[in-house]
PDB file of C-alpha atoms in Angstrom:
ATOM      1  CA  MET A   1      73.748 168.209   1.309  1.00  0.00           C
ATOM      2  CA  SER A   2      74.697 169.983  -1.867  1.00  0.00           C
ATOM      3  CA  ALA A   3      77.475 172.400  -2.714  1.00  0.00           C
ATOM      4  CA  ALA A   4      77.263 174.701  -5.783  1.00  0.00           C
ATOM      5  CA  THR A   5      80.387 175.218  -7.828  1.00  0.00           C
ATOM      6  CA  GLY A   6      79.686 177.896 -10.645  1.00  0.00           C
ATOM      7  CA  GLY A   7      76.576 176.755 -12.485  1.00  0.00           C
ATOM      8  CA  GLU A   8      76.878 173.182 -11.634  1.00  0.00           C
ATOM      9  CA  GLY A   9      75.420 171.513  -8.540  1.00  0.00           C
ATOM     10  CA  LEU A  10      77.484 168.812  -6.641  1.00  0.00           C
ATOM     11  CA  LEU A  11      75.528 166.354  -4.700  1.00  0.00           C
ATOM     12  CA  VAL A  12      77.205 164.454  -1.934  1.00  0.00           C
ATOM     13  CA  ARG A  13      75.527 161.439  -0.461  1.00  0.00           C
ATOM     14  CA  PRO A  14      77.070 160.476   2.822  1.00  0.00           C
ATOM     15  CA  PHE A  15      75.896 156.764   2.882  1.00  0.00           C
ATOM     16  CA  LYS A  16      79.504 155.482   3.804  1.00  0.00           C
ATOM     17  CA  LEU A  17      79.764 157.983   6.645  1.00  0.00           C
ATOM     18  CA  ILE A  18      76.259 157.023   7.952  1.00  0.00           C
ATOM     19  CA  ALA A  19      77.281 153.421   7.691  1.00  0.00           C
ATOM     20  CA  LEU A  20      80.487 154.208   9.695  1.00  0.00           C
ATOM     21  CA  LEU A  21      78.228 155.786  12.290  1.00  0.00           C
ATOM     22  CA  CYS A  22      75.890 152.875  12.325  1.00  0.00           C
ATOM     23  CA  ALA A  23      78.897 150.361  12.800  1.00  0.00           C
ATOM     24  CA  PHE A  24      79.954 152.661  15.743  1.00  0.00           C
ATOM     25  CA  ILE A  25      76.525 152.621  17.340  1.00  0.00           C
ATOM     26  CA  ALA A  26      76.258 148.869  16.876  1.00  0.00           C
ATOM     27  CA  LEU A  27      79.621 148.414  18.493  1.00  0.00           C
ATOM     28  CA  ALA A  28      78.688 150.663  21.494  1.00  0.00           C
ATOM     29  CA  LEU A  29      75.389 148.873  21.840  1.00  0.00           C
ATOM     30  CA  ASP A  30      77.075 145.434  21.809  1.00  0.00           C
ATOM     31  CA  VAL A  31      79.620 146.467  24.494  1.00  0.00           C
ATOM     32  CA  ALA A  32      76.695 147.854  26.598  1.00  0.00           C
ATOM     33  CA  ALA A  33      74.882 144.516  26.112  1.00  0.00           C
ATOM     34  CA  LEU A  34      77.902 142.489  27.097  1.00  0.00           C
ATOM     35  CA  MET A  35      78.436 144.542  30.196  1.00  0.00           C
ATOM     36  CA  SER A  36      74.811 144.666  31.084  1.00  0.00           C
ATOM     37  CA  PRO A  37      74.034 142.959  34.517  1.00  0.00           C
ATOM     38  CA  ALA A  38      70.459 142.434  33.505  1.00  0.00           C
ATOM     39  CA  TRP A  39      69.421 140.062  30.680  1.00  0.00           C
ATOM     40  CA  VAL A  40      66.838 138.185  32.590  1.00  0.00           C
ATOM     41  CA  THR A  41      65.495 139.317  35.869  1.00  0.00           C
ATOM     42  CA  SER A  42      62.844 138.248  38.408  1.00  0.00           C
ATOM     43  CA  GLU A  43      62.010 139.183  41.864  1.00  0.00           C
ATOM     44  CA  ARG A  44      64.780 137.194  43.483  1.00  0.00           C
ATOM     45  CA  TYR A  45      67.005 136.248  40.438  1.00  0.00           C
ATOM     46  CA  SER A  46      69.155 138.069  37.835  1.00  0.00           C
ATOM     47  CA  LEU A  47      71.038 136.521  34.933  1.00  0.00           C
ATOM     48  CA  SER A  48      73.537 138.217  32.649  1.00  0.00           C
ATOM     49  CA  LEU A  49      76.007 136.962  30.140  1.00  0.00           C
ATOM     50  CA  TRP A  50      78.663 136.537  32.826  1.00  0.00           C
ATOM     51  CA  GLU A  51      76.934 135.533  35.988  1.00  0.00           C
ATOM     52  CA  ALA A  52      73.809 134.358  37.570  1.00  0.00           C
ATOM     53  CA  CYS A  53      72.723 135.949  40.755  1.00  0.00           C
ATOM     54  CA  LYS A  54      69.951 135.003  43.195  1.00  0.00           C
ATOM     55  CA  GLN A  55      68.827 136.528  46.413  1.00  0.00           C
ATOM     56  CA  VAL A  56      69.047 134.495  49.560  1.00  0.00           C
ATOM     57  CA  PRO A  57      67.230 136.211  52.462  1.00  0.00           C
ATOM     58  CA  ASP A  58      69.077 139.402  52.466  1.00  0.00           C
ATOM     59  CA  VAL A  59      72.156 138.930  50.451  1.00  0.00           C
ATOM     60  CA  TRP A  60      72.624 138.410  46.677  1.00  0.00           C
ATOM     61  CA  GLN A  61      74.774 135.357  45.711  1.00  0.00           C
ATOM     62  CA  CYS A  62      76.422 135.604  42.297  1.00  0.00           C
ATOM     63  CA  LEU A  63      78.135 132.675  40.418  1.00  0.00           C
ATOM     64  CA  SER A  64      80.094 132.994  37.205  1.00  0.00           C
ATOM     65  CA  ILE A  65      78.593 131.073  34.183  1.00  0.00           C
ATOM     66  CA  LEU A  66      82.180 130.295  33.131  1.00  0.00           C
ATOM     67  CA  GLN A  67      82.477 127.893  36.093  1.00  0.00           C
ATOM     68  CA  THR A  68      81.334 124.474  35.476  1.00  0.00           C
ATOM     69  CA  GLY A  69      78.429 123.465  37.798  1.00  0.00           C
ATOM     70  CA  GLU A  70      74.967 122.168  37.843  1.00  0.00           C
ATOM     71  CA  ASN A  71      73.337 125.665  37.379  1.00  0.00           C
ATOM     72  CA  THR A  72      75.425 126.662  34.485  1.00  0.00           C
ATOM     73  CA  GLY A  73      74.516 125.464  30.870  1.00  0.00           C
ATOM     74  CA  ASP A  74      76.695 125.174  27.708  1.00  0.00           C
ATOM     75  CA  TRP A  75      74.111 127.518  25.975  1.00  0.00           C
ATOM     76  CA  GLN A  76      75.110 130.457  28.214  1.00  0.00           C
ATOM     77  CA  VAL A  77      78.673 130.053  27.238  1.00  0.00           C
ATOM     78  CA  ALA A  78      77.694 129.524  23.542  1.00  0.00           C
ATOM     79  CA  THR A  79      75.669 132.669  23.672  1.00  0.00           C
ATOM     80  CA  LEU A  80      78.565 134.690  25.160  1.00  0.00           C
ATOM     81  CA  VAL A  81      80.955 133.382  22.596  1.00  0.00           C
ATOM     82  CA  LEU A  82      78.802 134.221  19.838  1.00  0.00           C
ATOM     83  CA  ILE A  83      78.111 137.697  21.017  1.00  0.00           C
ATOM     84  CA  LEU A  84      81.870 138.295  21.679  1.00  0.00           C
ATOM     85  CA  THR A  85      82.681 137.014  18.265  1.00  0.00           C
ATOM     86  CA  ALA A  86      80.036 139.365  16.606  1.00  0.00           C
ATOM     87  CA  ALA A  87      81.422 142.313  18.651  1.00  0.00           C
ATOM     88  CA  THR A  88      84.944 141.423  17.575  1.00  0.00           C
ATOM     89  CA  ILE A  89      84.058 141.318  13.887  1.00  0.00           C
ATOM     90  CA  THR A  90      82.040 144.577  14.267  1.00  0.00           C
ATOM     91  CA  LEU A  91      85.190 146.200  15.818  1.00  0.00           C
ATOM     92  CA  LEU A  92      87.347 144.936  13.064  1.00  0.00           C
ATOM     93  CA  SER A  93      84.965 146.123  10.374  1.00  0.00           C
ATOM     94  CA  PHE A  94      84.536 149.471  11.975  1.00  0.00           C
ATOM     95  CA  LEU A  95      88.404 150.036  12.199  1.00  0.00           C
ATOM     96  CA  LEU A  96      88.832 148.872   8.623  1.00  0.00           C
ATOM     97  CA  SER A  97      85.929 151.228   7.605  1.00  0.00           C
ATOM     98  CA  LEU A  98      87.414 154.173   9.642  1.00  0.00           C
ATOM     99  CA  VAL A  99      90.787 153.861   8.237  1.00  0.00           C
ATOM    100  CA  SER A 100      89.661 153.364   4.585  1.00  0.00           C
ATOM    101  CA  PHE A 101      87.334 156.317   4.948  1.00  0.00           C
ATOM    102  CA  CYS A 102      90.118 158.563   6.383  1.00  0.00           C
ATOM    103  CA  LEU A 103      92.489 157.453   3.545  1.00  0.00           C
ATOM    104  CA  GLY A 104      89.842 157.858   0.896  1.00  0.00           C
ATOM    105  CA  THR A 105      90.007 154.267  -0.263  1.00  0.00           C
ATOM    106  CA  TYR A 106      86.536 153.298   1.336  1.00  0.00           C
ATOM    107  CA  LYS A 107      85.241 152.168  -2.311  1.00  0.00           C
ATOM    108  CA  ARG A 108      87.903 149.505  -2.279  1.00  0.00           C
ATOM    109  CA  TYR A 109      87.012 148.050   1.053  1.00  0.00           C
ATOM    110  CA  CYS A 110      83.284 148.517   1.386  1.00  0.00           C
ATOM    111  CA  TRP A 111      82.352 145.157   0.274  1.00  0.00           C
ATOM    112  CA  ILE A 112      84.691 143.457   2.730  1.00  0.00           C
ATOM    113  CA  VAL A 113      83.282 145.484   5.473  1.00  0.00           C
ATOM    114  CA  ALA A 114      79.721 144.772   4.389  1.00  0.00           C
ATOM    115  CA  VAL A 115      80.552 140.991   4.383  1.00  0.00           C
ATOM    116  CA  LEU A 116      82.140 141.082   7.820  1.00  0.00           C
ATOM    117  CA  LEU A 117      79.060 143.014   9.141  1.00  0.00           C
ATOM    118  CA  PHE A 118      76.617 140.508   7.602  1.00  0.00           C
ATOM    119  CA  ALA A 119      78.638 137.739   9.349  1.00  0.00           C
ATOM    120  CA  ALA A 120      78.416 139.625  12.649  1.00  0.00           C
ATOM    121  CA  VAL A 121      74.587 140.102  12.164  1.00  0.00           C
ATOM    122  CA  VAL A 122      74.173 136.333  11.675  1.00  0.00           C
ATOM    123  CA  LEU A 123      76.136 135.569  14.811  1.00  0.00           C
ATOM    124  CA  GLN A 124      74.400 138.117  16.885  1.00  0.00           C
ATOM    125  CA  ILE A 125      70.859 136.966  15.813  1.00  0.00           C
ATOM    126  CA  CYS A 126      71.898 133.311  16.422  1.00  0.00           C
ATOM    127  CA  ALA A 127      72.921 134.243  19.921  1.00  0.00           C
ATOM    128  CA  LEU A 128      69.796 136.289  20.555  1.00  0.00           C
ATOM    129  CA  ILE A 129      67.515 133.547  19.353  1.00  0.00           C
ATOM    130  CA  LEU A 130      69.475 130.769  21.264  1.00  0.00           C
ATOM    131  CA  TYR A 131      69.449 132.718  24.574  1.00  0.00           C
ATOM    132  CA  PRO A 132      65.678 132.733  25.169  1.00  0.00           C
ATOM    133  CA  ILE A 133      65.001 129.366  23.734  1.00  0.00           C
ATOM    134  CA  LYS A 134      67.531 127.640  25.921  1.00  0.00           C
ATOM    135  CA  PHE A 135      66.704 129.757  28.855  1.00  0.00           C
ATOM    136  CA  ILE A 136      63.049 128.768  28.771  1.00  0.00           C
ATOM    137  CA  ASP A 137      63.954 125.129  27.926  1.00  0.00           C
ATOM    138  CA  SER A 138      66.270 124.950  30.874  1.00  0.00           C
ATOM    139  CA  SER A 139      63.493 126.347  33.159  1.00  0.00           C
ATOM    140  CA  MET A 140      65.734 128.118  35.555  1.00  0.00           C
ATOM    141  CA  LEU A 141      63.076 130.200  36.868  1.00  0.00           C
ATOM    142  CA  LYS A 142      59.697 128.844  37.736  1.00  0.00           C
ATOM    143  CA  SER A 143      58.427 132.248  38.623  1.00  0.00           C
ATOM    144  CA  TYR A 144      57.592 135.299  36.487  1.00  0.00           C
ATOM    145  CA  HIS A 145      60.748 136.573  34.797  1.00  0.00           C
ATOM    146  CA  GLU A 146      61.487 139.290  32.209  1.00  0.00           C
ATOM    147  CA  PHE A 147      64.015 139.802  29.464  1.00  0.00           C
ATOM    148  CA  ASN A 148      65.564 142.950  30.367  1.00  0.00           C
ATOM    149  CA  TRP A 149      67.401 145.915  28.779  1.00  0.00           C
ATOM    150  CA  GLY A 150      70.608 144.128  28.125  1.00  0.00           C
ATOM    151  CA  TYR A 151      68.857 141.631  25.934  1.00  0.00           C
ATOM    152  CA  GLY A 152      67.239 144.698  24.089  1.00  0.00           C
ATOM    153  CA  LEU A 153      70.601 146.173  23.577  1.00  0.00           C
ATOM    154  CA  GLY A 154      71.838 143.137  21.786  1.00  0.00           C
ATOM    155  CA  TRP A 155      68.809 143.433  19.354  1.00  0.00           C
ATOM    156  CA  GLY A 156      69.574 147.091  18.936  1.00  0.00           C
ATOM    157  CA  SER A 157      73.100 146.373  18.022  1.00  0.00           C
ATOM    158  CA  ALA A 158      72.034 143.658  15.516  1.00  0.00           C
ATOM    159  CA  ILE A 159      69.821 146.164  13.793  1.00  0.00           C
ATOM    160  CA  PHE A 160      72.507 148.847  13.587  1.00  0.00           C
ATOM    161  CA  MET A 161      74.916 146.209  12.289  1.00  0.00           C
ATOM    162  CA  LEU A 162      72.377 145.116   9.627  1.00  0.00           C
ATOM    163  CA  GLY A 163      71.794 148.845   8.670  1.00  0.00           C
ATOM    164  CA  ALA A 164      75.507 149.445   8.335  1.00  0.00           C
ATOM    165  CA  ALA A 165      76.068 146.390   6.206  1.00  0.00           C
ATOM    166  CA  ILE A 166      73.210 147.501   3.863  1.00  0.00           C
ATOM    167  CA  LEU A 167      74.586 151.003   3.567  1.00  0.00           C
ATOM    168  CA  TYR A 168      77.956 149.576   2.698  1.00  0.00           C
ATOM    169  CA  CYS A 169      76.472 147.610  -0.134  1.00  0.00           C
ATOM    170  CA  LEU A 170      74.870 150.654  -1.920  1.00  0.00           C
ATOM    171  CA  ARG A 171      76.734 151.768  -4.839  1.00  0.00           C
ATOM    172  CA  THR A 172      75.897 155.360  -5.270  1.00  0.00           C
ATOM    173  CA  ASP A 173      78.826 156.144  -7.618  1.00  0.00           C
ATOM    174  CA  VAL A 174      77.434 153.940 -10.420  1.00  0.00           C
ATOM    175  CA  TYR A 175      73.912 155.530 -10.477  1.00  0.00           C
ATOM    176  CA  GLU A 176      74.589 159.082  -9.625  1.00  0.00           C
ATOM    177  CA  ASP A 177      75.178 160.408 -13.105  1.00  0.00           C
ATOM    178  CA  ALA A 178      71.795 158.978 -14.404  1.00  0.00           C
ATOM    179  CA  PHE A 179      69.934 161.343 -11.986  1.00  0.00           C
ATOM    180  CA  TYR A 180      71.362 164.509 -13.424  1.00  0.00           C
TER     181      TYR A 180
END
């Protein structure tokens, strides 16, 4: 986007605004992934971050993974905690970025936001790698199963977090004069 003033051209690169948008999309995808009822599904079984459901003849029975029992694993709670922590860090970085962008002080806080988002990406990817490894290792389902859209939203959130963190690391103010 460029705006002409007199004989000069002013080029505005909205990387920080795009980064803010990416952080918002990452947060929205993370919330959708957290609330998703379908992370792993099979014909008569469904597993989310919050509960495990199985179909007994005509009725679905759901148990919370937060209750201790023989069917729940510590890995499910660890995955939930990692993703909740990543979502909280993403929320904090989004709010810090939004406030600093509105006040015009985003150059001062962009590195802090980038570090927070990189930390959230690491937590999110650890959770998303832990989940299928421990799920298959625990062999909860002996039949055919699929990782469903909730799991995919988690990966989408991680990608947008990483994109926002990289965009916050770009220093366009230093190199801008060299191009003109």
